[in-house]
PDB file of C-alpha atoms in Angstrom:
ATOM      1  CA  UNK A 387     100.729 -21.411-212.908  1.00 87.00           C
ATOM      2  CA  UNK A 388     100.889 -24.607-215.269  1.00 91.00           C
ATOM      3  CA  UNK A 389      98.182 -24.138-217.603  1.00 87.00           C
ATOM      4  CA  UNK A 390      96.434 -27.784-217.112  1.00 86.00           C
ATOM      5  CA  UNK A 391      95.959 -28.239-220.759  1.00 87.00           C
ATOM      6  CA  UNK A 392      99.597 -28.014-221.388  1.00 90.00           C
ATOM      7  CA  UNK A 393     101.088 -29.522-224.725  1.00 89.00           C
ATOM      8  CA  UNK A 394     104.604 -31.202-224.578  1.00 95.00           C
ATOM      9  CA  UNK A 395     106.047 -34.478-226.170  1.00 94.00           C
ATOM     10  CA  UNK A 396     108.206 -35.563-223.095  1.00 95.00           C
ATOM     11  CA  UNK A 397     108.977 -34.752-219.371  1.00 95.00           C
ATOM     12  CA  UNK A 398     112.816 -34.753-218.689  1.00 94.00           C
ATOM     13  CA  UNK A 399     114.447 -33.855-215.506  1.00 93.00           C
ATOM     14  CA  UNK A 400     117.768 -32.064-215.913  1.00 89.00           C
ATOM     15  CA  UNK A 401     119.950 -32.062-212.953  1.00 85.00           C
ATOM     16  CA  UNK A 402     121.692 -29.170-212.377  1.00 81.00           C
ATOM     17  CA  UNK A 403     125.389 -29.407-210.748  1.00 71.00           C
ATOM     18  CA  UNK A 404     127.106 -27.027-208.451  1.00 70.00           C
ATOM     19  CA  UNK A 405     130.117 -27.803-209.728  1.00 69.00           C
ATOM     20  CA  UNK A 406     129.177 -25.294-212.217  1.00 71.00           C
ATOM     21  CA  UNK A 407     130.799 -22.043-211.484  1.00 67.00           C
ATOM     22  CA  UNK A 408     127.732 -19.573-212.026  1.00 66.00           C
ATOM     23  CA  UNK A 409     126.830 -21.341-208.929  1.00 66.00           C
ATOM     24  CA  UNK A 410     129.389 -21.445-206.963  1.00 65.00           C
ATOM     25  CA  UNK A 411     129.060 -19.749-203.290  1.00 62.00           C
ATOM     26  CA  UNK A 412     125.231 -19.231-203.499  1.00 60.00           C
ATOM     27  CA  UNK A 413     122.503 -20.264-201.929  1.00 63.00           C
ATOM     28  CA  UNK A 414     120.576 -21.667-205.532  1.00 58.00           C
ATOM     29  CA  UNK A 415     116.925 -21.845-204.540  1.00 60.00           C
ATOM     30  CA  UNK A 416     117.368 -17.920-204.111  1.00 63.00           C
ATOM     31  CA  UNK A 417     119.864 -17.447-207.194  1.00 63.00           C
ATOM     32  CA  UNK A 418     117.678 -19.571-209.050  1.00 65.00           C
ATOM     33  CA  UNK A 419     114.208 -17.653-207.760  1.00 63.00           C
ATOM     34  CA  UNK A 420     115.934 -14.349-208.027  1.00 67.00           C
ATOM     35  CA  UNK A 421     118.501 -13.857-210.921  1.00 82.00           C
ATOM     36  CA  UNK A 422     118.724 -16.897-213.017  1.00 85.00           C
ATOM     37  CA  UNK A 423     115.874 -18.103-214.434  1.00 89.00           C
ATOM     38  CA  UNK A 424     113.809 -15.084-213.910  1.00 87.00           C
ATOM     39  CA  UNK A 425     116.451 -12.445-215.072  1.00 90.00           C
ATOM     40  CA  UNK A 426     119.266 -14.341-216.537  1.00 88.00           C
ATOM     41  CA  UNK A 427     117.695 -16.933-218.734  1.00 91.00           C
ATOM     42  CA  UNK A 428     115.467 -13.969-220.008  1.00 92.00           C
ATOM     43  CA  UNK A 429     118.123 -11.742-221.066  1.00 93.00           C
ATOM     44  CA  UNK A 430     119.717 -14.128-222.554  1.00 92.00           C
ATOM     45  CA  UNK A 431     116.475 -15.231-225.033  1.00 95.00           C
ATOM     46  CA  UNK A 432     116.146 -18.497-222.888  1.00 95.00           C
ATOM     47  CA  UNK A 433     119.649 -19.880-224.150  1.00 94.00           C
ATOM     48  CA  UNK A 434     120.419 -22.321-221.048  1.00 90.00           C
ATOM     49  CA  UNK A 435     124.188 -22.901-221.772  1.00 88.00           C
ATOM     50  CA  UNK A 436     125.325 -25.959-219.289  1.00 84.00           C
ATOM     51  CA  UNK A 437     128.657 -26.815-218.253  1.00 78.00           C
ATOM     52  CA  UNK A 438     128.966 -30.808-218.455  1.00 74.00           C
ATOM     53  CA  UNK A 439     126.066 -32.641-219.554  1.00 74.00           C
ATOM     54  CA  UNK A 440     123.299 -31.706-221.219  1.00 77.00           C
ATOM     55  CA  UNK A 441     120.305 -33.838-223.130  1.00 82.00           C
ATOM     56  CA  UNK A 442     118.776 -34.546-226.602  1.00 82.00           C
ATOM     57  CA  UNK A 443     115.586 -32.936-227.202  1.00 85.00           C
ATOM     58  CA  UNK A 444     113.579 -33.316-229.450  1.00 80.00           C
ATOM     59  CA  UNK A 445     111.236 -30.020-228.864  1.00 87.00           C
ATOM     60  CA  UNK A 446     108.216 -28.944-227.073  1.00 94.00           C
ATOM     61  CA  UNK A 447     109.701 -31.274-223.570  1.00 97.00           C
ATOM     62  CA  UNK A 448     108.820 -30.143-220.242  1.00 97.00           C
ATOM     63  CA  UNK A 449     112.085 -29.848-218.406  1.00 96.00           C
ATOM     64  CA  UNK A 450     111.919 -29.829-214.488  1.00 95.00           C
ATOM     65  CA  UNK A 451     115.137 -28.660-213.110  1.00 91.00           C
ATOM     66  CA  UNK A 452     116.582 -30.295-210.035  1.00 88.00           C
ATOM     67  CA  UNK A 453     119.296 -28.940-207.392  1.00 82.00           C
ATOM     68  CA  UNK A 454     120.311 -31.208-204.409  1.00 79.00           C
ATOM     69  CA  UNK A 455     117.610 -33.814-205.122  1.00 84.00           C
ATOM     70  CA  UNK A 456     115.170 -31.364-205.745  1.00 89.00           C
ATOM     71  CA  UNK A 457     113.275 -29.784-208.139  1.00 92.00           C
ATOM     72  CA  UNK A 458     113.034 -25.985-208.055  1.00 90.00           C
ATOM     73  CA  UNK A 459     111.508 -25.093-211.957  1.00 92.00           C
ATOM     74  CA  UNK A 460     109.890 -25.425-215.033  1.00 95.00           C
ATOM     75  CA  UNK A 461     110.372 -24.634-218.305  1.00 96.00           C
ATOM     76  CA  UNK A 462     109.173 -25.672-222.044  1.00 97.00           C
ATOM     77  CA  UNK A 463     112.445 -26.748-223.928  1.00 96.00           C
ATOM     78  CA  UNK A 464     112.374 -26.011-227.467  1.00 95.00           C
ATOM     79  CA  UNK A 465     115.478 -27.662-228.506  1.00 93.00           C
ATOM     80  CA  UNK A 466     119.288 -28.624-227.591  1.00 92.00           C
ATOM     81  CA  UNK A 467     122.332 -28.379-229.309  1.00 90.00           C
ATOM     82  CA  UNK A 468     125.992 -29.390-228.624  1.00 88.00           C
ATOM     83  CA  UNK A 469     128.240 -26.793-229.090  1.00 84.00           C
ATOM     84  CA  UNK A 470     131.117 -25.243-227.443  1.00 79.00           C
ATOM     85  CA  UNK A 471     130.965 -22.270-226.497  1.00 79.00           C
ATOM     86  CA  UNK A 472     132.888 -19.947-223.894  1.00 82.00           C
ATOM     87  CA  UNK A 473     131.072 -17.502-221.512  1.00 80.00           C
ATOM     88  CA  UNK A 474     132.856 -15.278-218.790  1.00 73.00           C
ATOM     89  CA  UNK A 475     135.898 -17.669-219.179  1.00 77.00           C
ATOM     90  CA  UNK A 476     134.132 -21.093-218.695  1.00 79.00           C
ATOM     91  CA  UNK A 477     133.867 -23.101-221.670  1.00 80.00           C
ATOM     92  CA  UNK A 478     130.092 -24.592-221.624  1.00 80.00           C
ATOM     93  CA  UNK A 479     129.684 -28.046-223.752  1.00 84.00           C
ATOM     94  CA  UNK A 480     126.290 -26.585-225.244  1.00 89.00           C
ATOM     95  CA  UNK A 481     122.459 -25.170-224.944  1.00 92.00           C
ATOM     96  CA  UNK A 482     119.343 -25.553-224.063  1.00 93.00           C
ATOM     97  CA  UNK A 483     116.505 -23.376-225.753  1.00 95.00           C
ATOM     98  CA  UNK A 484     114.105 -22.386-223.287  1.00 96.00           C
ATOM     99  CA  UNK A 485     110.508 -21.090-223.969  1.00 96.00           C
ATOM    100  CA  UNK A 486     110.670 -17.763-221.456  1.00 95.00           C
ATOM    101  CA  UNK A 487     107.066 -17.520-221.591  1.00 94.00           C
ATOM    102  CA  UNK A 488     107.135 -20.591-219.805  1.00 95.00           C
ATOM    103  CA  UNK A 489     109.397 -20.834-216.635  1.00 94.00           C
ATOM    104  CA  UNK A 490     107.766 -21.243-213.366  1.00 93.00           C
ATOM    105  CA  UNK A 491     109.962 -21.118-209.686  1.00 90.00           C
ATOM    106  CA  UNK A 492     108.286 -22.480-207.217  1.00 91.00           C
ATOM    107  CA  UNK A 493     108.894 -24.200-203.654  1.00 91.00           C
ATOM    108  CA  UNK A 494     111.158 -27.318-204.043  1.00 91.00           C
ATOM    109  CA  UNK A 495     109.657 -30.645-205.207  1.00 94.00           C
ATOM    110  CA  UNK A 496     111.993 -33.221-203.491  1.00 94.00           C
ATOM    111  CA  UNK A 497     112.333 -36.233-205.360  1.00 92.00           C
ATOM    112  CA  UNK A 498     111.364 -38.304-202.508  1.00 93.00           C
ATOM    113  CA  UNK A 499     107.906 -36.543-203.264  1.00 95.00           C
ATOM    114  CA  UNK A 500     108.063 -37.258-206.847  1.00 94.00           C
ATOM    115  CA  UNK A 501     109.062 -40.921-206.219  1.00 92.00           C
ATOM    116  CA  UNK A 502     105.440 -41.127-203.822  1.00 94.00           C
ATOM    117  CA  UNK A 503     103.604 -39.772-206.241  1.00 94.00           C
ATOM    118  CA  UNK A 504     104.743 -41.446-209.687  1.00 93.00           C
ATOM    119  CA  UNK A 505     105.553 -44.728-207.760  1.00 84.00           C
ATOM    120  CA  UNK A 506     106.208 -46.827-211.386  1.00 85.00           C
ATOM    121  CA  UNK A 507     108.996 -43.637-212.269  1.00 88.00           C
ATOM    122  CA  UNK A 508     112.813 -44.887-213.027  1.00 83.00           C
ATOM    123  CA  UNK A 509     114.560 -42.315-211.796  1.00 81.00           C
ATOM    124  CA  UNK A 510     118.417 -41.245-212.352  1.00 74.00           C
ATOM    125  CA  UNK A 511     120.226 -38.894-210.773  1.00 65.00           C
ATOM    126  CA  UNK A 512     121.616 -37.649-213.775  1.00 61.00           C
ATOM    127  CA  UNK A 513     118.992 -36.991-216.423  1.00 61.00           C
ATOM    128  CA  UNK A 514     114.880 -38.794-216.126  1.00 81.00           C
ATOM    129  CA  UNK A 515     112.334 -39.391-218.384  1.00 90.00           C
ATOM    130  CA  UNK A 516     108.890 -39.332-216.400  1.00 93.00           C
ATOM    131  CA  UNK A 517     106.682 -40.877-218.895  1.00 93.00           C
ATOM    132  CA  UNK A 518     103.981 -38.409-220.552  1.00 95.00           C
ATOM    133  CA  UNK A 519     100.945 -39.981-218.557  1.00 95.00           C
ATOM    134  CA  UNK A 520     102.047 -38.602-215.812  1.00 95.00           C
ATOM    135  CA  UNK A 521     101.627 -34.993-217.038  1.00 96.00           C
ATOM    136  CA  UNK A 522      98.305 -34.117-214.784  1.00 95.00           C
ATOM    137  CA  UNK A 523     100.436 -35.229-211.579  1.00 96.00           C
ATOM    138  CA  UNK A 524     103.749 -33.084-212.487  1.00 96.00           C
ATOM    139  CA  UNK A 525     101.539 -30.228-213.308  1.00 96.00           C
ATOM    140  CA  UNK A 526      99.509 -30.824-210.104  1.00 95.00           C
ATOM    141  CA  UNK A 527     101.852 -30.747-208.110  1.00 95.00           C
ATOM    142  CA  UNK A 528     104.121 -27.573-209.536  1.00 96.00           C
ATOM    143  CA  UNK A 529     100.807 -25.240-209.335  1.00 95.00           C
ATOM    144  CA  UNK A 530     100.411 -26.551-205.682  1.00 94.00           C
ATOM    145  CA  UNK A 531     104.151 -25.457-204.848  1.00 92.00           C
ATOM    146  CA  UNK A 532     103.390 -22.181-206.855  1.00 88.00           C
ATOM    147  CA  UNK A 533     100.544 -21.355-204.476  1.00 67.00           C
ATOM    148  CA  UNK A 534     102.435 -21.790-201.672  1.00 57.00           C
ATOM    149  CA  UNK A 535     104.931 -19.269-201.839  1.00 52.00           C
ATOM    150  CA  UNK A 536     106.620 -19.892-198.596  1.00 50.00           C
ATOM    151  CA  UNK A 537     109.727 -20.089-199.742  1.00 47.00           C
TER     152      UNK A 537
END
């Protein structure tokens, strides 16, 4: 659960691609639930490397991570940085730094859903900023989808 008196300075979404070869040949909302950010992401300190395009934060931004117009987590960012790096033979154009203490999986959000409920929101499919007065509704509606664990 979202703690409702959450602190952040933004809301992103990050769209995650399957392009990306970590996620290649799997079914993601049970990757995702299972091994990567719940295992993965902690083993590796909450270092999200990605493989195209990433995003400038600032710190303390509450990411929501989308797959196939939907989102499927949660996580406090603490920072970015651009840096190459290679991992298991893919080169990855940098990081996100991801509070572990923070990730929550829960039963997709699509963005159709979003869209109703934040009517004003300009979304992208690429990377969204959901403005900060719409934290109560985001956090709303991820401890609703973490209740319902039907997924």
């Amino acid at each position: 659960m979202i703690d409702e008196n959450l602190s952040c300075k933004e809301i992103r979404i990050f769209a995650m691609s399957k392009d990306e070869p970590r996620f290649e040949n799997k079914t993601l909302l049970i990757y995702s639930k299972e091994k990567f950010f719940l295992k993965d992401l902690v083993n590796e300190k909450g270092k999200f490397l990605y493989y195209r395009n990433g995003m400038n934060i600032s710190g303390d931004t509450l990411v929501l991570f989308k797959f196939d117009r939907q989102i499927i987590a949660s996580a406090i960012v603490k920072k970015s940085e651009k840096e190459l790096e290679v991992k298991h033979g893919v080169e990855h154009k940098g990081a996100l730094y991801i509070d572990i203490s923070t990730i929550e999986v829960f039963k997709p959000i699509s963005i159709s859903k979003l869209l109703k409920e934040i009517p004003n929101l300009r979304y992208s499919t690429r990377v969204t900023n959901i403005p900060i007065e719409n934290l109560d509704i985001i956090i709303q509606l991820i401890n609703k989808n973490i209740d319902n664990k039907n997924y």
